[in-house]
XYZ file of C-alpha atoms in Angstrom:
574
model
C 6.557 -64.471 -99.244
C 7.017 -66.992 -101.981
C 4.408 -67.290 -104.674
C 3.871 -70.719 -106.152
C 2.145 -71.171 -109.455
C 0.695 -74.492 -110.512
C 1.163 -75.513 -114.091
C -2.073 -76.414 -115.864
C -1.981 -79.808 -117.513
C -3.568 -80.039 -120.958
C -4.951 -83.297 -122.283
C -4.938 -83.638 -126.037
C -7.022 -86.044 -128.064
C -6.709 -86.697 -131.765
C -9.674 -85.753 -133.909
C -11.752 -88.774 -134.949
C -10.910 -90.292 -138.303
C -14.108 -90.449 -140.324
C -12.739 -92.912 -142.884
C -9.377 -94.679 -142.648
C -7.518 -97.508 -144.367
C -4.793 -98.398 -141.834
C -6.227 -100.610 -139.084
C -3.856 -99.928 -136.178
C -4.156 -96.150 -136.455
C -7.931 -96.449 -136.875
C -8.392 -98.609 -133.764
C -6.126 -96.398 -131.662
C -8.021 -93.314 -132.770
C -11.398 -94.951 -132.075
C -10.325 -96.016 -128.572
C -9.059 -92.535 -127.704
C -12.335 -91.108 -128.957
C -14.290 -93.544 -126.759
C -16.104 -95.061 -129.720
C -17.840 -98.434 -129.680
C -15.648 -100.596 -131.938
C -17.607 -102.981 -134.170
C -15.841 -105.511 -136.390
C -17.444 -107.031 -139.460
C -15.278 -110.081 -140.078
C -14.848 -111.609 -143.495
C -18.307 -111.388 -145.010
C -19.972 -114.687 -145.826
C -21.277 -115.235 -149.342
C -24.851 -115.320 -148.043
C -24.541 -111.601 -147.293
C -24.320 -110.798 -150.993
C -26.951 -108.155 -151.704
C -27.651 -107.819 -147.984
C -24.604 -105.994 -146.627
C -26.779 -103.508 -144.726
C -28.325 -106.291 -142.678
C -24.868 -107.732 -142.000
C -23.654 -104.382 -140.658
C -26.741 -104.045 -138.456
C -26.248 -107.565 -137.089
C -22.597 -106.861 -136.244
C -23.450 -103.611 -134.456
C -26.311 -105.242 -132.570
C -24.159 -108.185 -131.461
C -21.456 -105.844 -130.134
C -24.012 -103.770 -128.249
C -25.460 -106.874 -126.597
C -22.013 -108.109 -125.617
C -21.336 -104.752 -123.959
C -24.636 -104.953 -122.038
C -26.662 -102.398 -123.977
C -30.468 -102.727 -124.159
C -31.389 -105.115 -126.963
C -33.927 -104.515 -129.726
C -35.500 -106.864 -132.225
C -34.083 -106.375 -135.701
C -36.432 -106.541 -138.667
C -36.018 -106.050 -142.374
C -38.258 -102.962 -142.372
C -35.852 -100.794 -140.366
C -33.849 -98.274 -142.335
C -30.049 -98.328 -141.967
C -29.859 -94.697 -140.848
C -32.654 -95.140 -138.322
C -30.936 -98.225 -136.907
C -27.621 -96.371 -136.552
C -29.362 -93.491 -134.751
C -30.804 -95.964 -132.279
C -27.456 -97.797 -131.945
C -25.605 -94.525 -131.272
C -28.103 -93.694 -128.544
C -27.742 -97.116 -126.878
C -23.948 -96.856 -127.186
C -24.100 -93.511 -125.379
C -25.759 -95.291 -122.448
C -22.550 -97.317 -122.156
C -20.400 -94.172 -122.114
C -19.421 -94.231 -125.799
C -19.454 -91.160 -128.027
C -20.221 -92.992 -131.262
C -19.622 -96.107 -133.335
C -16.485 -97.194 -135.202
C -17.102 -99.945 -137.776
C -14.154 -102.082 -138.918
C -14.896 -103.817 -142.232
C -12.208 -106.444 -142.711
C -12.939 -107.938 -146.138
C -15.830 -108.094 -148.617
C -14.258 -110.364 -151.232
C -16.731 -113.191 -150.562
C -19.720 -111.058 -151.628
C -18.078 -109.633 -154.771
C -18.152 -111.011 -158.321
C -15.193 -112.526 -160.122
C -14.287 -109.085 -161.445
C -14.361 -107.598 -157.899
C -17.732 -105.896 -158.415
C -20.206 -105.647 -155.548
C -23.922 -106.248 -155.797
C -25.780 -102.967 -156.562
C -27.491 -103.025 -153.154
C -24.161 -103.547 -151.375
C -22.591 -100.713 -153.358
C -25.382 -98.384 -152.352
C -24.922 -99.442 -148.730
C -21.220 -98.527 -148.824
C -21.928 -95.161 -150.438
C -24.578 -94.466 -147.858
C -22.254 -95.390 -144.983
C -19.644 -92.979 -146.350
C -22.288 -90.234 -146.476
C -23.372 -90.947 -142.895
C -19.845 -90.368 -141.578
C -20.145 -86.713 -142.610
C -22.896 -85.788 -140.150
C -23.067 -88.614 -137.582
C -20.575 -89.932 -134.977
C -19.739 -92.904 -137.178
C -16.194 -93.927 -138.167
C -15.507 -96.359 -140.996
C -12.461 -98.515 -141.706
C -12.159 -99.447 -145.380
C -8.897 -101.358 -145.924
C -7.180 -101.329 -149.339
C -8.827 -104.629 -150.322
C -12.282 -103.089 -149.817
C -11.352 -99.820 -151.505
C -10.287 -101.727 -154.601
C -13.775 -103.177 -155.109
C -16.007 -101.728 -157.792
C -19.616 -100.595 -157.403
C -22.352 -99.792 -159.877
C -23.240 -96.159 -160.493
C -26.762 -94.808 -160.287
C -28.932 -96.199 -163.127
C -29.327 -93.801 -166.028
C -31.861 -93.706 -168.886
C -30.923 -95.582 -172.044
C -31.152 -92.452 -174.188
C -28.078 -91.018 -172.444
C -25.829 -93.722 -173.872
C -27.145 -93.306 -177.431
C -25.057 -91.389 -179.976
C -26.103 -87.919 -181.016
C -29.157 -87.946 -183.257
C -30.134 -91.526 -182.438
C -33.405 -90.387 -180.862
C -35.012 -89.778 -184.245
C -36.190 -92.601 -186.430
C -36.219 -90.422 -189.567
C -33.096 -90.675 -191.779
C -30.767 -87.719 -192.214
C -31.551 -85.508 -195.221
C -29.604 -82.879 -197.167
C -31.673 -79.808 -198.021
C -30.593 -77.136 -200.476
C -31.664 -73.550 -200.405
C -32.457 -71.201 -197.566
C -32.968 -73.026 -194.243
C -36.595 -72.871 -193.153
C -37.776 -72.362 -189.594
C -39.052 -75.362 -187.675
C -42.692 -76.018 -188.431
C -45.261 -78.693 -187.818
C -43.988 -80.562 -190.911
C -40.471 -80.898 -189.515
C -39.905 -84.373 -187.969
C -37.652 -82.853 -185.307
C -40.391 -80.389 -184.433
C -42.901 -83.235 -184.189
C -40.640 -85.214 -181.876
C -40.021 -82.240 -179.577
C -43.734 -81.360 -179.571
C -44.708 -84.926 -178.696
C -42.225 -84.915 -175.826
C -43.672 -81.648 -174.520
C -47.254 -82.863 -174.720
C -46.678 -86.212 -173.068
C -44.436 -84.965 -170.258
C -45.675 -81.481 -169.446
C -48.050 -82.495 -166.658
C -46.771 -85.921 -165.639
C -45.744 -86.044 -161.968
C -43.084 -88.417 -160.645
C -44.543 -91.881 -161.072
C -43.888 -94.523 -158.458
C -45.136 -97.448 -160.503
C -41.531 -98.306 -161.349
C -41.567 -100.140 -158.029
C -44.406 -102.476 -158.999
C -43.519 -106.161 -159.042
C -43.793 -106.998 -162.718
C -42.022 -110.333 -162.859
C -42.400 -112.282 -159.644
C -39.846 -114.864 -158.721
C -39.791 -117.011 -155.585
C -36.698 -116.663 -153.405
C -35.307 -119.014 -150.798
C -37.757 -117.847 -148.103
C -40.805 -118.205 -150.304
C -41.269 -114.427 -150.548
C -41.935 -112.982 -153.961
C -39.129 -110.859 -155.387
C -38.925 -108.767 -158.518
C -36.349 -108.403 -161.243
C -37.563 -104.886 -161.976
C -36.605 -101.718 -160.086
C -37.242 -102.256 -156.381
C -38.647 -100.109 -153.637
C -35.296 -100.381 -151.855
C -33.849 -97.986 -154.436
C -36.299 -95.305 -153.428
C -34.680 -94.663 -150.074
C -31.075 -94.135 -151.125
C -31.375 -90.351 -151.196
C -27.819 -89.907 -149.908
C -26.546 -92.201 -152.643
C -28.426 -90.269 -155.290
C -26.995 -86.963 -154.094
C -23.439 -88.333 -154.072
C -23.480 -89.633 -157.651
C -23.470 -87.691 -160.954
C -26.885 -86.152 -161.679
C -29.101 -87.617 -164.375
C -29.793 -85.137 -167.133
C -33.491 -84.743 -167.902
C -34.666 -85.531 -171.391
C -37.417 -82.938 -171.296
C -36.754 -80.258 -173.938
C -36.585 -76.831 -172.312
C -35.278 -73.442 -173.273
C -33.051 -71.574 -170.843
C -32.471 -67.866 -171.219
C -30.759 -65.788 -168.511
C -31.658 -68.346 -165.849
C -35.408 -68.332 -166.643
C -37.002 -71.585 -167.834
C -39.542 -70.918 -170.588
C -41.303 -74.081 -171.758
C -44.274 -72.539 -173.548
C -45.602 -69.129 -174.387
C -47.896 -69.353 -171.340
C -45.143 -67.957 -169.091
C -44.945 -64.820 -171.227
C -48.727 -64.521 -171.185
C -48.763 -64.882 -167.398
C -46.019 -62.234 -167.024
C -47.969 -59.779 -169.155
C -51.156 -60.594 -167.253
C -49.363 -59.972 -163.968
C -48.002 -56.664 -165.246
C -51.517 -55.591 -166.268
C -52.815 -56.669 -162.850
C -50.164 -54.571 -161.091
C -51.004 -51.568 -163.253
C -54.714 -51.990 -162.557
C -53.995 -52.224 -158.828
C -51.979 -49.006 -158.961
C -54.724 -47.202 -160.866
C -57.394 -48.426 -158.447
C -55.337 -47.259 -155.488
C -54.776 -43.848 -157.109
C -58.482 -43.451 -157.832
C -59.454 -44.451 -154.299
C -56.977 -41.910 -152.895
C -58.174 -38.973 -155.006
C -61.917 -39.527 -155.137
C -64.434 -39.735 -152.306
C -67.042 -42.439 -152.736
C -69.567 -44.112 -150.441
C -69.569 -47.396 -152.334
C -68.083 -50.626 -150.978
C -64.278 -51.000 -151.293
C -62.964 -52.669 -154.423
C -61.330 -56.099 -153.868
C -57.914 -56.045 -155.477
C -56.700 -59.078 -157.428
C -54.052 -61.191 -155.745
C -50.536 -60.868 -157.123
C -48.803 -64.054 -158.210
C -45.392 -64.268 -156.557
C -42.197 -65.650 -158.076
C -42.154 -68.338 -155.401
C -45.568 -69.589 -156.537
C -44.368 -69.706 -160.136
C -41.340 -71.711 -159.020
C -43.591 -74.225 -157.247
C -45.530 -74.631 -160.471
C -42.322 -75.148 -162.459
C -41.060 -77.723 -159.961
C -44.200 -79.833 -160.332
C -44.440 -79.335 -164.070
C -40.773 -80.143 -164.719
C -40.736 -83.344 -162.638
C -41.856 -86.387 -164.544
C -41.017 -90.044 -164.922
C -40.121 -92.496 -162.130
C -38.684 -90.787 -159.050
C -37.575 -91.981 -155.593
C -40.269 -91.838 -152.949
C -38.186 -89.375 -150.939
C -38.301 -86.997 -153.917
C -42.084 -87.318 -154.072
C -42.315 -86.483 -150.359
C -40.128 -83.405 -150.841
C -42.130 -82.195 -153.837
C -45.405 -82.662 -151.997
C -44.365 -80.708 -148.887
C -42.318 -77.974 -150.601
C -44.200 -77.455 -153.885
C -47.617 -79.139 -154.010
C -48.954 -77.922 -150.645
C -47.904 -74.243 -151.023
C -49.142 -74.158 -154.640
C -52.473 -75.652 -153.557
C -52.806 -72.925 -150.927
C -52.003 -70.251 -153.531
C -54.741 -71.658 -155.773
C -57.219 -71.562 -152.880
C -56.332 -67.905 -152.254
C -56.587 -67.019 -155.957
C -52.890 -66.134 -156.221
C -51.723 -68.763 -158.726
C -51.389 -68.941 -162.531
C -54.378 -70.113 -164.518
C -52.928 -73.530 -165.328
C -52.007 -74.320 -161.694
C -55.281 -76.151 -160.852
C -54.822 -78.434 -163.860
C -51.241 -79.251 -162.848
C -52.307 -80.033 -159.274
C -55.186 -82.193 -160.427
C -53.078 -84.161 -162.907
C -50.275 -84.589 -160.352
C -52.671 -85.924 -157.714
C -54.578 -88.223 -160.068
C -51.366 -89.682 -161.491
C -50.067 -90.247 -157.963
C -53.233 -92.186 -157.096
C -52.840 -94.460 -160.107
C -49.157 -95.113 -159.387
C -49.574 -95.663 -155.643
C -52.357 -98.175 -156.219
C -49.937 -100.404 -158.127
C -47.005 -99.691 -155.808
C -49.064 -100.531 -152.701
C -49.479 -104.087 -153.933
C -45.699 -104.320 -154.323
C -45.186 -103.030 -150.775
C -46.912 -106.139 -149.451
C -44.276 -108.350 -151.065
C -41.112 -106.348 -150.406
C -39.264 -105.832 -147.140
C -38.549 -102.107 -147.259
C -41.209 -99.433 -147.546
C -41.861 -95.816 -146.587
C -42.718 -94.794 -143.048
C -46.349 -95.857 -142.739
C -49.135 -95.627 -140.198
C -48.211 -98.923 -138.464
C -44.661 -97.649 -137.788
C -45.884 -94.848 -135.498
C -45.698 -96.768 -132.184
C -42.047 -97.686 -132.745
C -41.327 -94.175 -134.059
C -42.875 -92.649 -130.939
C -40.874 -94.911 -128.611
C -37.608 -94.084 -130.358
C -38.381 -90.349 -130.256
C -39.205 -90.626 -126.560
C -35.843 -92.267 -125.840
C -33.980 -89.543 -127.728
C -35.736 -86.793 -125.755
C -35.738 -88.523 -122.368
C -39.508 -89.055 -122.161
C -40.782 -92.026 -120.159
C -44.479 -91.740 -121.014
C -45.790 -91.905 -124.577
C -49.301 -91.244 -125.882
C -50.601 -91.922 -129.396
C -53.325 -89.403 -130.277
C -55.027 -89.892 -133.649
C -56.932 -86.971 -135.179
C -59.298 -88.683 -137.587
C -58.986 -87.252 -141.119
C -56.274 -84.646 -140.405
C -54.277 -84.356 -143.612
C -50.769 -82.879 -143.862
C -51.516 -79.190 -144.541
C -54.238 -79.140 -141.882
C -51.750 -80.643 -139.434
C -49.312 -77.822 -140.152
C -52.010 -75.271 -139.373
C -52.814 -77.115 -136.125
C -49.132 -77.061 -135.096
C -48.961 -73.309 -135.674
C -52.070 -72.784 -133.537
C -50.711 -75.080 -130.795
C -47.429 -73.163 -130.659
C -49.355 -69.931 -130.092
C -51.635 -71.464 -127.441
C -49.045 -73.469 -125.492
C -46.017 -71.166 -125.812
C -43.682 -72.327 -122.992
C -46.027 -75.046 -121.685
C -44.975 -77.623 -124.302
C -42.538 -78.042 -127.170
C -42.755 -79.489 -130.655
C -39.902 -82.017 -130.692
C -40.170 -83.774 -134.068
C -42.313 -83.838 -137.223
C -42.744 -86.766 -139.623
C -44.419 -87.504 -142.940
C -46.563 -90.645 -142.824
C -47.980 -92.763 -145.673
C -51.484 -94.201 -145.256
C -52.557 -97.604 -146.496
C -55.195 -98.210 -149.163
C -58.084 -97.671 -149.053
C -57.665 -94.339 -147.231
C -60.252 -94.941 -144.517
C -60.043 -94.885 -140.734
C -60.939 -98.574 -140.462
C -58.018 -99.507 -142.726
C -55.469 -97.462 -140.772
C -56.646 -98.827 -137.410
C -56.391 -102.354 -138.790
C -52.790 -101.715 -139.861
C -51.956 -100.126 -136.502
C -53.336 -103.134 -134.659
C -51.398 -105.631 -136.772
C -48.012 -103.968 -136.173
C -44.952 -103.361 -138.407
C -45.548 -106.500 -140.502
C -49.196 -105.674 -141.144
C -48.887 -105.583 -144.929
C -47.763 -109.201 -145.170
C -51.268 -110.556 -144.621
C -53.345 -107.452 -145.257
C -56.063 -107.915 -147.889
C -57.844 -104.574 -147.546
C -61.199 -106.228 -146.850
C -62.517 -104.633 -143.648
C -66.173 -104.848 -142.676
C -66.200 -102.798 -139.478
C -67.058 -99.138 -139.946
C -65.860 -96.613 -137.383
C -68.468 -94.571 -135.501
C -67.702 -90.846 -135.634
C -68.829 -88.661 -132.740
C -70.735 -85.527 -133.702
C -71.875 -82.350 -132.008
C -70.347 -81.692 -128.621
C -69.021 -85.241 -128.389
C -66.777 -84.530 -131.404
C -64.717 -82.204 -129.151
C -64.004 -85.068 -126.721
C -60.831 -87.156 -126.926
C -61.814 -90.783 -126.386
C -59.827 -93.968 -125.816
C -60.069 -96.778 -128.368
C -58.359 -100.130 -128.846
C -56.983 -101.724 -131.989
C -55.376 -105.154 -131.740
C -53.374 -105.191 -128.516
C -52.737 -101.438 -128.623
C -54.616 -98.565 -127.002
C -54.637 -95.042 -128.359
C -56.561 -91.775 -128.127
C -58.844 -90.535 -130.905
C -60.376 -87.151 -131.770
C -63.280 -87.105 -134.257
C -63.543 -83.326 -134.644
C -62.028 -83.079 -138.151
C -64.073 -85.951 -139.552
C -67.274 -84.507 -138.048
C -66.606 -81.053 -139.510
C -66.045 -82.480 -142.998
C -69.364 -84.333 -143.287
C -71.236 -81.450 -144.895
C -70.604 -78.512 -147.239
C -68.773 -75.425 -146.042
C -67.088 -72.194 -147.012
C -63.972 -71.731 -149.173
C -61.066 -74.152 -148.656
C -58.595 -71.963 -146.743
C -61.215 -70.391 -144.508
C -62.694 -73.806 -143.721
C -59.289 -75.335 -142.944
C -58.347 -72.386 -140.703
C -61.592 -72.737 -138.742
C -61.132 -76.501 -138.268
C -57.478 -76.059 -137.266
C -58.425 -73.486 -134.641
C -61.020 -75.777 -133.038
C -58.728 -78.830 -133.123
C -55.817 -76.867 -131.608
C -58.023 -75.661 -128.750
C -58.971 -79.232 -127.800
C -55.413 -80.558 -128.151
C -53.863 -77.694 -126.178
C -56.186 -78.356 -123.242
C -55.260 -82.049 -123.339
C -51.500 -81.411 -123.503
C -51.632 -78.976 -120.566
C -53.180 -81.701 -118.390
C -50.377 -84.219 -119.033
C -47.449 -84.733 -116.616
C -44.239 -82.936 -117.491
C -42.066 -84.926 -119.902
C -44.932 -86.836 -121.515
C -44.515 -87.256 -125.272
C -47.790 -86.959 -127.192
C -47.551 -88.211 -130.789
C -50.362 -86.393 -132.656
C -51.023 -87.811 -136.116
C -53.610 -88.003 -138.856
C -54.624 -91.419 -140.076
C -55.511 -90.291 -143.613
C -56.296 -87.143 -145.578
C -59.158 -85.936 -147.740
C -59.940 -83.936 -150.882
C -62.606 -81.295 -151.447
C -64.929 -80.729 -154.366
C -65.686 -77.073 -155.191
C -68.900 -75.636 -156.586
C -69.177 -72.763 -159.055
C -68.991 -70.200 -156.217
C -65.757 -71.625 -154.789
C -67.431 -73.195 -151.739
C -66.424 -76.672 -150.609
C -68.726 -79.644 -150.570
C -68.424 -82.682 -148.336
C -65.199 -84.633 -148.773
C -64.971 -86.815 -151.856
C -64.881 -90.600 -151.689
C -61.338 -91.915 -151.035
C -59.450 -92.592 -154.250
C -55.806 -92.671 -153.131
C -54.962 -89.096 -154.133
C -51.800 -87.580 -152.719
C -53.809 -85.388 -150.286
C -55.397 -88.553 -148.863
C -52.269 -90.730 -148.609
C -49.593 -88.394 -147.197
C -50.339 -87.237 -143.660
C -48.273 -85.808 -140.842
C -47.258 -86.752 -137.292
C -45.945 -84.359 -134.641
C -44.261 -85.244 -131.347
C -45.131 -82.753 -128.587
C -43.481 -82.891 -125.157
C -45.551 -81.563 -122.272
C -43.998 -79.484 -119.524
C -42.270 -76.157 -119.010
C -40.008 -75.236 -121.920
C -37.432 -72.428 -121.858
């Protein structure tokens, strides 16, 4: 008997080139990798300062030529979001990604081969996107030779040493004295500490201060623009900006004032008192009520306080979002539980009040500029795009009136426990509300669509009726503009009167809201995407006993503006 063995044939493919300079090798590699090849021909001079839009137009034109589903481009769409959508539509054509061939950018550069700052940021961002997305980039030698502007830096960093002080240099004889209140250097450092210790990141750098009319009749600004706020990848790829805030660093611990030492000693005394109370309770028999032990302040809570206290001056909006979710919210919860340093409430209050003042000015600028944060009127498009990515054909918009960000996180935790394998949390988003932070305002923006801010004046006469009692537990259908959505009034109804302490009250509301939402999600067909979101937030006022009153009037505080949205997919989940 003769045994015959078949030789296995191996097919090899070259790894995709993320960034290349030689065109023939780049195109051959992109074709073997089954990428959608997009060519940006010699850029026209009208694309100067608008390279991102030119790239989006080239990708969109290629997709339409290949027969992919078309979408309407608008100036509000972020470059990364557009590429995510383009990659998905390219996958419908059998492609594994996008390969962008940039032929020449000389027409949009200055005489000294320097690109517009916005175009430079676009290139840096595209390079960053190739690291974690199926995007290939061809930058020929002519493009690589162009120059771009670095990230803007404060003026004081270019000054020579000692130029910060206005006092002249002096020669002093005798024994050197320690710094005191009479020392000009001490005064300057003290002033810096006082004026910057509690200032949160201000967003009023994006206010239009000097309006100029462009070719389309839209007001533009010569000051820092909102567009800069969304280049987080660019910021991370460039040299960091050194803070001017005077701090003292010793063995990795930041000590700005003597309060840290006082808090450490207070914590040590609290730990000792806890140990003594526990020892006494273990050795003595008593019929009295148990002693409530003081909460211990953790290192993580102290770090949250430092993060908020050390961040000051104009910051990108993405940085403000990160600080709010990772520092402000957990520190606020620690304060509510009594496990935070004594100065934490003052830092939170100052941070929130300063945010309200800055956002009030920045909101007026948002009406005149193209780019902006993800806001309440972007939710329908965001839900549709999320549904396409997860294969959902049915989408529901469910608004929980007054559900702020931290309450939404508690609701998600309760839903996960109630639904388990009956539904899945697909995506979470941070949403900015419009001013004033009322339900009528947010519904008006939702009804107007993505370009709602263009003609929005903020003058709304219609007041929303809030269901109370048993009707507050009912999800009802409402209409705004040409759009229908679902609405739950339970949170707003529960906040109309005084209540118990903050955390206990939020936990109780979250439990009731999650029960209603879980029953609704279980009734939906498998694969339905339910986008649950809060239209605006709220802020409590506390009495002398720590109990919460009814919600305060909207003032644009950070708790009222930043809300959350969660995409839940109904059906069996493994």
